[in-house]
PDB file of C-alpha atoms in Angstrom:
ATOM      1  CA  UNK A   8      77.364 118.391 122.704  1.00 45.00           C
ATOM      2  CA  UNK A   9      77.676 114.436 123.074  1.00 40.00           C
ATOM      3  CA  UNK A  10      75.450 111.138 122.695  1.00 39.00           C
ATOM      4  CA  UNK A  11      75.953 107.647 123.463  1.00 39.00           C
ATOM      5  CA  UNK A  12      74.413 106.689 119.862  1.00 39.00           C
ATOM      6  CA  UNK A  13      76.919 105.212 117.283  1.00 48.00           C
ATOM      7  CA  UNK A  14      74.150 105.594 114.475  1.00 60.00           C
ATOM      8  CA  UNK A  15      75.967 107.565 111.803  1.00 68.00           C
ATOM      9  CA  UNK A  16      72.551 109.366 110.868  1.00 75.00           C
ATOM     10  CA  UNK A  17      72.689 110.777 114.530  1.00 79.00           C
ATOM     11  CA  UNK A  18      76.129 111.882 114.010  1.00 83.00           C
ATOM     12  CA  UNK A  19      75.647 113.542 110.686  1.00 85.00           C
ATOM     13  CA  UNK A  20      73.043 115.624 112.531  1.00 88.00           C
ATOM     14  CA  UNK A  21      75.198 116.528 115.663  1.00 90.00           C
ATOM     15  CA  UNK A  22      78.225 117.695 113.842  1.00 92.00           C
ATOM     16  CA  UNK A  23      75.187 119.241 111.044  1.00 92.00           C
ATOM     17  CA  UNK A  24      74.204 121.240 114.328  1.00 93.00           C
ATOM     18  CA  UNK A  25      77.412 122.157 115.179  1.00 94.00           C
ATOM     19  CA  UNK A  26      77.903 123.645 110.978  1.00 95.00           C
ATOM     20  CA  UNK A  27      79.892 121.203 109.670  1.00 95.00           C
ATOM     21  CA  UNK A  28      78.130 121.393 106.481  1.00 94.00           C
ATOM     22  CA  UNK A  29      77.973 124.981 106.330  1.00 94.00           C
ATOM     23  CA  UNK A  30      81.746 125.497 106.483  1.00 94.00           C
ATOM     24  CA  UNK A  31      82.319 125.719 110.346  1.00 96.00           C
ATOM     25  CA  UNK A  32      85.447 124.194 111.832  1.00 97.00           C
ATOM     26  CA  UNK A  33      84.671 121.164 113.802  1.00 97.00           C
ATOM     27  CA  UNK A  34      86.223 118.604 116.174  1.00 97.00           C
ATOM     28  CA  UNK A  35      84.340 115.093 116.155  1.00 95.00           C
ATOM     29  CA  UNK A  36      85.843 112.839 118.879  1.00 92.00           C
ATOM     30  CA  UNK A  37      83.632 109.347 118.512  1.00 87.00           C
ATOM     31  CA  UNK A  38      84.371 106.227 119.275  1.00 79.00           C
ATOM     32  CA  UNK A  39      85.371 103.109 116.451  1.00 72.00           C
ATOM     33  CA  UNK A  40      83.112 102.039 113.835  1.00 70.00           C
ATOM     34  CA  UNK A  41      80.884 104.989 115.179  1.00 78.00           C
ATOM     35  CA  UNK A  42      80.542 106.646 111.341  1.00 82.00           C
ATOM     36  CA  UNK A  43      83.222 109.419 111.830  1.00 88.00           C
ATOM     37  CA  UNK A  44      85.014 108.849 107.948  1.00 87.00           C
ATOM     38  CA  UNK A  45      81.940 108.231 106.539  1.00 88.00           C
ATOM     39  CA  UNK A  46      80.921 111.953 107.867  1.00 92.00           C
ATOM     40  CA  UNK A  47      84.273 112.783 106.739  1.00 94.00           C
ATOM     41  CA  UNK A  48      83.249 111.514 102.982  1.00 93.00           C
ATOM     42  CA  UNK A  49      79.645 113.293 102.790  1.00 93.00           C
ATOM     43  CA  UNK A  50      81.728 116.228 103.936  1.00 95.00           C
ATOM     44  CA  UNK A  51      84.276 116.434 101.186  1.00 95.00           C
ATOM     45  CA  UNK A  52      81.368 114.931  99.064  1.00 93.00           C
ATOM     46  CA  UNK A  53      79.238 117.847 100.019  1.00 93.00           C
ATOM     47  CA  UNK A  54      82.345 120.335  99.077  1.00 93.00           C
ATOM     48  CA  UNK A  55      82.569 119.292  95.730  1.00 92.00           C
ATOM     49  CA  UNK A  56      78.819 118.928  94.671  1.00 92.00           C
ATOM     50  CA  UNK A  57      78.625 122.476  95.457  1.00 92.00           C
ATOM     51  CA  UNK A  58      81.511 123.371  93.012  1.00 91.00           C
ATOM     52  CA  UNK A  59      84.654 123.568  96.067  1.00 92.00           C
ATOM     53  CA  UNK A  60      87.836 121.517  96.560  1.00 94.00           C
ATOM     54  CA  UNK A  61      88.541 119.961  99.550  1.00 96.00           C
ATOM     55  CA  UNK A  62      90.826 117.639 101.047  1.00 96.00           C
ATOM     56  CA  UNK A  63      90.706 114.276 103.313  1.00 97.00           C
ATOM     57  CA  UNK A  64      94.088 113.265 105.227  1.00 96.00           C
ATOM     58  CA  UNK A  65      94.430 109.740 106.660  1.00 92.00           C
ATOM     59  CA  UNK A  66      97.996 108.961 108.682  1.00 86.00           C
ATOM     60  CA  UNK A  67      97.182 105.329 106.900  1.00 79.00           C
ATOM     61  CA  UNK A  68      98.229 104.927 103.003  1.00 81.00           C
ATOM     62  CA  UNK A  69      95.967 101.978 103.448  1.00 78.00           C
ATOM     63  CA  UNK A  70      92.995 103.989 104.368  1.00 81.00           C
ATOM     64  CA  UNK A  71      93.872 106.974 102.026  1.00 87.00           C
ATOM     65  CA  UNK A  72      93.514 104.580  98.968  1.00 85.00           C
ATOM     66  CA  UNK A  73      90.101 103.139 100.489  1.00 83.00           C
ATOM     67  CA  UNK A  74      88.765 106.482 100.842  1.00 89.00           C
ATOM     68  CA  UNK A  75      89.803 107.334  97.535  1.00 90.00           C
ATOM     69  CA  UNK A  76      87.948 104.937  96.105  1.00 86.00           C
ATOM     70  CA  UNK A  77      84.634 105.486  98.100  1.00 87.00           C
ATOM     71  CA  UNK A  78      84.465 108.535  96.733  1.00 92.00           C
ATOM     72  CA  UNK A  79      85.202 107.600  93.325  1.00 89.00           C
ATOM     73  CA  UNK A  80      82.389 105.082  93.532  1.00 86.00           C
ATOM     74  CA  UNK A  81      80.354 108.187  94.755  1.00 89.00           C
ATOM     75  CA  UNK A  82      81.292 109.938  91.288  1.00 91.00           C
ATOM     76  CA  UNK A  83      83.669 112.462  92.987  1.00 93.00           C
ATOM     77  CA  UNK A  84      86.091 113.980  90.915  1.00 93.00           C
ATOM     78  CA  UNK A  85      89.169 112.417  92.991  1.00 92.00           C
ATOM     79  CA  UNK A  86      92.602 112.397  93.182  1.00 91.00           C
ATOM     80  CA  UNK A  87      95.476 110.375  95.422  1.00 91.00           C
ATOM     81  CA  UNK A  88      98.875 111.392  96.646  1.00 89.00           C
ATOM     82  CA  UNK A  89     100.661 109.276  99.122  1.00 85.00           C
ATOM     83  CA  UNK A  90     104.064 108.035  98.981  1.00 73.00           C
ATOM     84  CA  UNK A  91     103.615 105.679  96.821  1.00 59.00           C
ATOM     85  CA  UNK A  92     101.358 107.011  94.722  1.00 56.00           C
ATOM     86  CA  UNK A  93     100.143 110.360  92.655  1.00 60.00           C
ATOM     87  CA  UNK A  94      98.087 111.519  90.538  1.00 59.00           C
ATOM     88  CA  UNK A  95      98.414 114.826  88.575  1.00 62.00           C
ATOM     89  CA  UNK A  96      96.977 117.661  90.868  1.00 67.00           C
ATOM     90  CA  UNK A  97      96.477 119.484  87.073  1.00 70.00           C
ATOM     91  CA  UNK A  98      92.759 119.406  85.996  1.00 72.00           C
ATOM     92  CA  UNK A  99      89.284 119.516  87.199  1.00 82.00           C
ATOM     93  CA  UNK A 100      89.218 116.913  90.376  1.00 90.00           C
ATOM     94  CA  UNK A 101      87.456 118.176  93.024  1.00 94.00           C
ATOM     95  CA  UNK A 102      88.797 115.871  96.046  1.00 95.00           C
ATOM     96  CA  UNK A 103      92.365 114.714  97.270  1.00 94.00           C
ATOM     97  CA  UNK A 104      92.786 112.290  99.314  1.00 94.00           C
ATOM     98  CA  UNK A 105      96.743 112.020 101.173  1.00 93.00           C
ATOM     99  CA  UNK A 106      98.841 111.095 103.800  1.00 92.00           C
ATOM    100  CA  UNK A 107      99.621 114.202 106.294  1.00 93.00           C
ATOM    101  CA  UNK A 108     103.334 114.334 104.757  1.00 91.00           C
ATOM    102  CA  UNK A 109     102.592 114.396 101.113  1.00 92.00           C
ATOM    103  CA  UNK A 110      99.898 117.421 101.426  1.00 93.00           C
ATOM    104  CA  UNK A 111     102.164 119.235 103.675  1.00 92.00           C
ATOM    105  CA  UNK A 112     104.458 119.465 101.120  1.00 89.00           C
ATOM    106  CA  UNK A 113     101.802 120.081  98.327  1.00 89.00           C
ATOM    107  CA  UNK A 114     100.670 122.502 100.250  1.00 90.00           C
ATOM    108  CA  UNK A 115     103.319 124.995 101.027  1.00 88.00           C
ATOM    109  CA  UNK A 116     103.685 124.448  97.301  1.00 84.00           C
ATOM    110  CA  UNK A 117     100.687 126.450  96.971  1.00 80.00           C
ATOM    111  CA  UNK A 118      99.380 124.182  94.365  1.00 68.00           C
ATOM    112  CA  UNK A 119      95.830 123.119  95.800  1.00 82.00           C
ATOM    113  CA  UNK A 120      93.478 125.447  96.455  1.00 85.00           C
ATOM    114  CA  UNK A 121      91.513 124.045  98.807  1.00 93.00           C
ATOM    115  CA  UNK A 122      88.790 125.420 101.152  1.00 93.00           C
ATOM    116  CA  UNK A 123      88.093 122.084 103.295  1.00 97.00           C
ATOM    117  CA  UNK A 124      90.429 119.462 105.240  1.00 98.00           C
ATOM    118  CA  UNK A 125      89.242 116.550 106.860  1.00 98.00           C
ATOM    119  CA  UNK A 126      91.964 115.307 109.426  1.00 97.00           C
ATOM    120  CA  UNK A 127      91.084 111.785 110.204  1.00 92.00           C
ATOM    121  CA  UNK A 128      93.383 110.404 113.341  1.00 90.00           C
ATOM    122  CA  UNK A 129      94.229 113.964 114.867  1.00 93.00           C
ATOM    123  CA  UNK A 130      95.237 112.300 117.962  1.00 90.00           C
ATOM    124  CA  UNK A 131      98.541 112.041 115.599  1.00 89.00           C
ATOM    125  CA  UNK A 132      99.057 115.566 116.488  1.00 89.00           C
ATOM    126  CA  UNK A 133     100.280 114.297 120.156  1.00 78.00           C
ATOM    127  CA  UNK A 134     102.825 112.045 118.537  1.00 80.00           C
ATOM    128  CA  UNK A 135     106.162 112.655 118.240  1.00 82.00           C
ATOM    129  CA  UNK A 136     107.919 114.721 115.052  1.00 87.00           C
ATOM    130  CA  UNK A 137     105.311 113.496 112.516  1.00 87.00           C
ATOM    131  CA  UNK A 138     102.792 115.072 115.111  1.00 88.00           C
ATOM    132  CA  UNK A 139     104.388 118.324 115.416  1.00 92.00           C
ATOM    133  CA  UNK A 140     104.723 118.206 111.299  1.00 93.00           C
ATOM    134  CA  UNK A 141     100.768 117.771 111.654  1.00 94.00           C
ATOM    135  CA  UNK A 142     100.540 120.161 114.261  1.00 95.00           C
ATOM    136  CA  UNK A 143     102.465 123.185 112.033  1.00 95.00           C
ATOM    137  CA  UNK A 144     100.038 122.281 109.175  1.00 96.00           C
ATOM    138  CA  UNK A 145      97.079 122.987 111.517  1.00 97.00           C
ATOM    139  CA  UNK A 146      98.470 126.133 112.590  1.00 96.00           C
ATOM    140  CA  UNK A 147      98.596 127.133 109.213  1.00 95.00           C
ATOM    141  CA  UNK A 148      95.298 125.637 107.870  1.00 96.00           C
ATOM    142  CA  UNK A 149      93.627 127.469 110.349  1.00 97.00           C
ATOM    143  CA  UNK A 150      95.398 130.886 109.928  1.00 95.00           C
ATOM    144  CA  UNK A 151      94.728 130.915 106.103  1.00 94.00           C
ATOM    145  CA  UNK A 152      90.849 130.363 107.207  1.00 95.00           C
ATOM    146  CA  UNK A 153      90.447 126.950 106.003  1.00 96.00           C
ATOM    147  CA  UNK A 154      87.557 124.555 107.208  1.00 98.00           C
ATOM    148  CA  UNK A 155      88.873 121.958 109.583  1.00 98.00           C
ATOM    149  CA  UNK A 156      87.159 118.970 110.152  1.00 98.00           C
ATOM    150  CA  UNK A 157      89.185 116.794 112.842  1.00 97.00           C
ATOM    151  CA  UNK A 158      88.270 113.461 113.522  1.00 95.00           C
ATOM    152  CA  UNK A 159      89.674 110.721 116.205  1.00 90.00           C
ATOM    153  CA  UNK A 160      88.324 107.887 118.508  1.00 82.00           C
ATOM    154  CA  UNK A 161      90.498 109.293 121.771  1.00 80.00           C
ATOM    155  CA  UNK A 162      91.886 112.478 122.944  1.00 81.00           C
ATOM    156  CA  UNK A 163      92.359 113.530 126.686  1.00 80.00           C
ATOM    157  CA  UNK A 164      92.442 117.556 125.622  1.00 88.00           C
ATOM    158  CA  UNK A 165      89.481 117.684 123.358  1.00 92.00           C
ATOM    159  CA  UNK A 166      88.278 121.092 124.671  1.00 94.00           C
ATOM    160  CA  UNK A 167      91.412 122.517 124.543  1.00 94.00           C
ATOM    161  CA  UNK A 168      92.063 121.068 121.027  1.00 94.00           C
ATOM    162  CA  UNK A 169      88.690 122.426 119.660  1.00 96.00           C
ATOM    163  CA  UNK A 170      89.910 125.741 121.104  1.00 96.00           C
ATOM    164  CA  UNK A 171      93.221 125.894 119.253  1.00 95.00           C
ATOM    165  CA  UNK A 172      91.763 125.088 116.024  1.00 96.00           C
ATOM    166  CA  UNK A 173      89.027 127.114 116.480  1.00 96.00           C
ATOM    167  CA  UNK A 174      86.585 124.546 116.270  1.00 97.00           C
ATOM    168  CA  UNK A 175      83.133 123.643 117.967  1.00 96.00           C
ATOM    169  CA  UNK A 176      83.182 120.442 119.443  1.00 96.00           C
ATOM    170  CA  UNK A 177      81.642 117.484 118.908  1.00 94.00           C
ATOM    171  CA  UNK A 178      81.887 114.466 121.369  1.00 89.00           C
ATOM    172  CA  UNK A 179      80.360 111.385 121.005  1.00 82.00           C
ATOM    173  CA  UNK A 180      80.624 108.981 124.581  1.00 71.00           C
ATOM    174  CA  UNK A 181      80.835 105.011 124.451  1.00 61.00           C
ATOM    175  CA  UNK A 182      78.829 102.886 126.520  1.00 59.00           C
ATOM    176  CA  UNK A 183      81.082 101.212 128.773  1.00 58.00           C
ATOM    177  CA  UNK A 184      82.280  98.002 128.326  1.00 54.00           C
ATOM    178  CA  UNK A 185      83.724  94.892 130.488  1.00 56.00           C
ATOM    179  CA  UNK A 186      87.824  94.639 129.326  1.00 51.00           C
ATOM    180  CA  UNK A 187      88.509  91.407 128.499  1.00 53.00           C
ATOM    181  CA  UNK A 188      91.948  90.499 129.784  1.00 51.00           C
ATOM    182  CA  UNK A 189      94.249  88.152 127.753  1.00 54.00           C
ATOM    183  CA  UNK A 190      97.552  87.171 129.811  1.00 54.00           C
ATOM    184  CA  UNK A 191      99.615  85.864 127.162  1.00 53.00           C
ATOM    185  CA  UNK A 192     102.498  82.587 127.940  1.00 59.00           C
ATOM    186  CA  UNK A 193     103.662  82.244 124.660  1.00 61.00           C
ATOM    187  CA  UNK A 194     103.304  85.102 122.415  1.00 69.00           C
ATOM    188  CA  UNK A 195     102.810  83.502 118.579  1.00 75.00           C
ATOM    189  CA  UNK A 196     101.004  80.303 120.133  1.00 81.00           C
ATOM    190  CA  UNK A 197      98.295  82.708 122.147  1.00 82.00           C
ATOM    191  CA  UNK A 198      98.591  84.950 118.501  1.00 86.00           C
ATOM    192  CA  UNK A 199      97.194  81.572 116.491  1.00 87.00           C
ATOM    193  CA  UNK A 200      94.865  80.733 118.714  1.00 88.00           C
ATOM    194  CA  UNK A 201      93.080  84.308 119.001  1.00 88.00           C
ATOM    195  CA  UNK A 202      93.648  84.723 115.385  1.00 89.00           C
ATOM    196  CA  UNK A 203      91.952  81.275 114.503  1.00 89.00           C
ATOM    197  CA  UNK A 204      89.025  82.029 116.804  1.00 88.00           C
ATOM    198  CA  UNK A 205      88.442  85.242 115.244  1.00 86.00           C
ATOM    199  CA  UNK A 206      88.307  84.075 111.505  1.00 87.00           C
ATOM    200  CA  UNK A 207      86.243  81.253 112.360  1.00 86.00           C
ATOM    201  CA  UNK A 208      83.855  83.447 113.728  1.00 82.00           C
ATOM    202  CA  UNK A 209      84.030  85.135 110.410  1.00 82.00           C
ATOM    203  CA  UNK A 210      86.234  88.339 110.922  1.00 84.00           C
ATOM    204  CA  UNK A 211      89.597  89.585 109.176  1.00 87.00           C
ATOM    205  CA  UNK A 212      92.384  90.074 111.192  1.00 88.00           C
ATOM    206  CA  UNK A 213      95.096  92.546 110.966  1.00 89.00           C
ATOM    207  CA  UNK A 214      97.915  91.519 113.445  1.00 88.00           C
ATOM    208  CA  UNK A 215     100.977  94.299 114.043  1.00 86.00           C
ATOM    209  CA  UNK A 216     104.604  93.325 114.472  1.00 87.00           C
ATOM    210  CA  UNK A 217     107.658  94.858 114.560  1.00 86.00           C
ATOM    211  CA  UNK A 218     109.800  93.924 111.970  1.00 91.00           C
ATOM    212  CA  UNK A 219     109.647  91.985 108.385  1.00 92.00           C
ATOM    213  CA  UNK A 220     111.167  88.773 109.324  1.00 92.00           C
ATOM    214  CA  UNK A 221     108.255  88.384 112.335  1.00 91.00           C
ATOM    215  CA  UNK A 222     105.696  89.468 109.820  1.00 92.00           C
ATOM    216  CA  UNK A 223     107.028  86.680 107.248  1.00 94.00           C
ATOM    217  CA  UNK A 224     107.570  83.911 109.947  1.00 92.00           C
ATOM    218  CA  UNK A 225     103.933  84.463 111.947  1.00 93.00           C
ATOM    219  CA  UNK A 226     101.790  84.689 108.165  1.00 93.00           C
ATOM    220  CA  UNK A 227     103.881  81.565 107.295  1.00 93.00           C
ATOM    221  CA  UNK A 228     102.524  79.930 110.844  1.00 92.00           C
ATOM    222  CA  UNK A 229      99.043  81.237 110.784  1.00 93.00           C
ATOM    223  CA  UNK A 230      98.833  79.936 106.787  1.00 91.00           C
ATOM    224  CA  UNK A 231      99.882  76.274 107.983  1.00 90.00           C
ATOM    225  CA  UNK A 232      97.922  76.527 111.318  1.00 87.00           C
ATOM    226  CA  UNK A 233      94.658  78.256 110.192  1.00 86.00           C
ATOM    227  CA  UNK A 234      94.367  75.920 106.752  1.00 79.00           C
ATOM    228  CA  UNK A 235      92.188  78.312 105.323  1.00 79.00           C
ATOM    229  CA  UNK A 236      92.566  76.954 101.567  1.00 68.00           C
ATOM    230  CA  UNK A 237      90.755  80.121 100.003  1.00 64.00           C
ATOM    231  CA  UNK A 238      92.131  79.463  96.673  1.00 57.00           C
ATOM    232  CA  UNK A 239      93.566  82.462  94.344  1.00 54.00           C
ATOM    233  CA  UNK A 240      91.432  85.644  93.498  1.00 54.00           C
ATOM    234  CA  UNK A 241      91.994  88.041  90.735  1.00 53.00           C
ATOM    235  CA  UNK A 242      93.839  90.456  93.602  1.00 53.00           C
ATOM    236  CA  UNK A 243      96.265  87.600  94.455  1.00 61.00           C
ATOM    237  CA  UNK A 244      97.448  87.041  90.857  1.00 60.00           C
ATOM    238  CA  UNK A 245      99.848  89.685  91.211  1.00 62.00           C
ATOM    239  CA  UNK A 246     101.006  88.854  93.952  1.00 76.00           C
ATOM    240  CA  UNK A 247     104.850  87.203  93.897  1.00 78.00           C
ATOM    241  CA  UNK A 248     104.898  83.737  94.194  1.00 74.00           C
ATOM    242  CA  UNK A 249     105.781  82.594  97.913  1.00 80.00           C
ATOM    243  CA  UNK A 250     103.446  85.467  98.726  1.00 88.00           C
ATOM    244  CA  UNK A 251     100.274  84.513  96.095  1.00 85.00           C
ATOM    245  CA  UNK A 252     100.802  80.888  98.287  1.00 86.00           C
ATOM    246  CA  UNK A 253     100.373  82.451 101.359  1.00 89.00           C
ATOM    247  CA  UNK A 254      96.983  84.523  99.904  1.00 87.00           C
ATOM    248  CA  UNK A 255      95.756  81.357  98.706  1.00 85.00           C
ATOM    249  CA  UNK A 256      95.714  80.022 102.195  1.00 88.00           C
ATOM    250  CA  UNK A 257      94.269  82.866 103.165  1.00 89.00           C
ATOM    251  CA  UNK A 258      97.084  84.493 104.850  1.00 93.00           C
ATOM    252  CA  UNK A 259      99.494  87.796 103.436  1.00 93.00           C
ATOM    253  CA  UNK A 260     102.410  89.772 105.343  1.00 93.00           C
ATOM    254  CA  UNK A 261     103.072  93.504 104.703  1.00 93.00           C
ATOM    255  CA  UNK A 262     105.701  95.800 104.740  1.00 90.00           C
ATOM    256  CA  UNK A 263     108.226  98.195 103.449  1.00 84.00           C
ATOM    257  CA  UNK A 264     110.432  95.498 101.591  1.00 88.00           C
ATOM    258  CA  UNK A 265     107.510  94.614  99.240  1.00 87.00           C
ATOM    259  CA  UNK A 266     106.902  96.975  96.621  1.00 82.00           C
ATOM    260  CA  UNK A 267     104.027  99.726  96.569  1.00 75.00           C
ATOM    261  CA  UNK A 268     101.970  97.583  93.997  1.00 75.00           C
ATOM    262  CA  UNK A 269     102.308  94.497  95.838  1.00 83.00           C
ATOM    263  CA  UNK A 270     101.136  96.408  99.182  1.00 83.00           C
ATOM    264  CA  UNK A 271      98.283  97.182  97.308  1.00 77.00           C
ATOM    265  CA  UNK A 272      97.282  94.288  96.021  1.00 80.00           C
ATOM    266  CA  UNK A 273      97.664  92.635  99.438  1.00 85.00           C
ATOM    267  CA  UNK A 274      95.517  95.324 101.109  1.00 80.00           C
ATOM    268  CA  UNK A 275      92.787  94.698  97.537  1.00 76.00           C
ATOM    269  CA  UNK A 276      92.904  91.299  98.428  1.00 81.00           C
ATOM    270  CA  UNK A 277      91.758  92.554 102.233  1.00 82.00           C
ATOM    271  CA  UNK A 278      89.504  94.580 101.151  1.00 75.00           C
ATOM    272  CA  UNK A 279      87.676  92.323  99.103  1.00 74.00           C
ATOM    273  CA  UNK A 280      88.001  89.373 101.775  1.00 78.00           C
ATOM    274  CA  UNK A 281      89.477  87.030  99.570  1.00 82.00           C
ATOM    275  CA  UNK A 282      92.661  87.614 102.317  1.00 88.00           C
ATOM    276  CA  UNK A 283      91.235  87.201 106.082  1.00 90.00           C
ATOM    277  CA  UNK A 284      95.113  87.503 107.859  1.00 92.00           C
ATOM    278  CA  UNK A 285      97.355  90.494 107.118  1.00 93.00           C
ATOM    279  CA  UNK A 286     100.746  90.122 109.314  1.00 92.00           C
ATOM    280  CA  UNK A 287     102.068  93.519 109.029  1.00 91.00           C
ATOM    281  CA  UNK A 288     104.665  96.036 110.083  1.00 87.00           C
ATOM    282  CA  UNK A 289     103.798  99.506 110.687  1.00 79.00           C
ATOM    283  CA  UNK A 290     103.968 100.250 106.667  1.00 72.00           C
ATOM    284  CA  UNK A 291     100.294  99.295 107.230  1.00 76.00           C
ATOM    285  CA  UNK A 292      99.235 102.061 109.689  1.00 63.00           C
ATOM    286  CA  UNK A 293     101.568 104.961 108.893  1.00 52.00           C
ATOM    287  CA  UNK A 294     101.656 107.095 105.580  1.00 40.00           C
ATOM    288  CA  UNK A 295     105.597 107.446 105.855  1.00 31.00           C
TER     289      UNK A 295
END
């Protein structure tokens, strides 16, 4: 089944149809912004109101510990394990939220119990050794009979995807849309200027580099070109000093040199849009 309607109600009733809710395996390919972790949430919600455990993988650490705190908000028994961070599995929680890597390993542990996983970013599967890591956890997720609820924004083998899991499928299609075309002359100059026209049209901006010096150097550029001035916030006081600067200027950089509390107080300070420019490296995006 598809639509070309991004309203979240709409897709909570296609991927209802298809059983989602009543413990059938399903494949939602949707488009950005189009609702497909908050469907994710009222599923593992669902799971735990009725007395189950279930899980909710994100390839983002970043987006693991946002989830985790949606449903905590919700009043879901919750716990996190990335690599940074972990709770005790011991107890009565009903939800865990993880990176693909860390439940992997907790589960050939055989220490979770779980009857429901929501996969958010499946398209990972496609990708290299952490997809076929992803890809041998599916295999066995779906021969042990757990629910699979797969989520992405773009896959070219959906039908044969659905099929492997065992899953009905869900497709959602975007309306198309004119590409805007950006030819770039000089790279951190075109950067500023794109960046500065997005926050003044009041969005945050994430901007990916490859490696920690160009993530310290650009934040440092955007901070003096931008001139934010947002002032500190109670997320930026624990930040380091050169870095709490930055944040005050409305600018942070992210990655694997800074420590896992600093990361997350970079990413609060995101969150709560007291930062509007992260510079980051790949630490961002991946849950290694």
């Amino acid at each position: 089944m598809s639509t070309s309607s991004f309203d979240a109600g709409r897709l909570a009733s296609l991927a209802g149809e298809a059983g989602v809710f009543r413990g059938e395996s399903v494949l939602l390919v949707a488009p950005p912004g189009s609702g497909k972790t908050w469907l994710g949430l009222e599923v593992a919600t669902g799971r735990a109101m009725t007395g189950g455990r279930s899980a909710y993988l994100s390839p983002l650490r970043s987006l693991a510990s946002e989830c985790c705190e949606r449903l905590r908000v919700r009043g879901v028994d919750v716990v996190l394990a990335t690599g940074d961070y972990h709770l005790p599995l011991k107890g009565t929680w009903r939800v865990l939220v993880s990176t693909y890597e860390k439940f992997d390993s907790l589960w050939r542990r055989g220490e979770l119990g779980v009857d429901t996983v929501v996969v958010d970013e499946v398209h990972v599967v496609g990708e290299g050794r952490r997809g076929a890591r992803l890809e041998g956890l599916l295999c066995r997720l779906r021969d042990e009979g757990v629910q699979i609820v797969a989520l992405t924004a773009t896959m070219g083998n959906p039908e044969e995807v659905a099929g492997w899991l065992g899953a009905k499928l869900v497709k959602v299609v975007p309306r198309p849309t004119a590409p805007r075309i950006i030819v770039c002359r000089d790279k951190n100059a075109e950067v500023v200027r794109l960046v500065g026209e997005a926050v003044r049209e009041g969005k945050q901006v994430i901007v990916f580099v490859s490696t920690r010096r160009s993530a310290e150097s650009l934040a440092a550029k955007l901070a003096k070109k931008l001139k934010l001035n947002i002032g500190g916030s109670a997320a930026c006081s624990f930040l380091p000093t050169g870095l709490s600067e930055l944040a005050g200027k409305g600018v942070c950089y992210h990655h694997a040199g800074l420590s896992g509390s600093v990361r997350r107080a970079v990413e609060d300070a995101f969150r709560q849009g007291e930062v509007r420019v992260i510079v980051a490296t790949t630490t961002l995006s991946a849950g290694v």
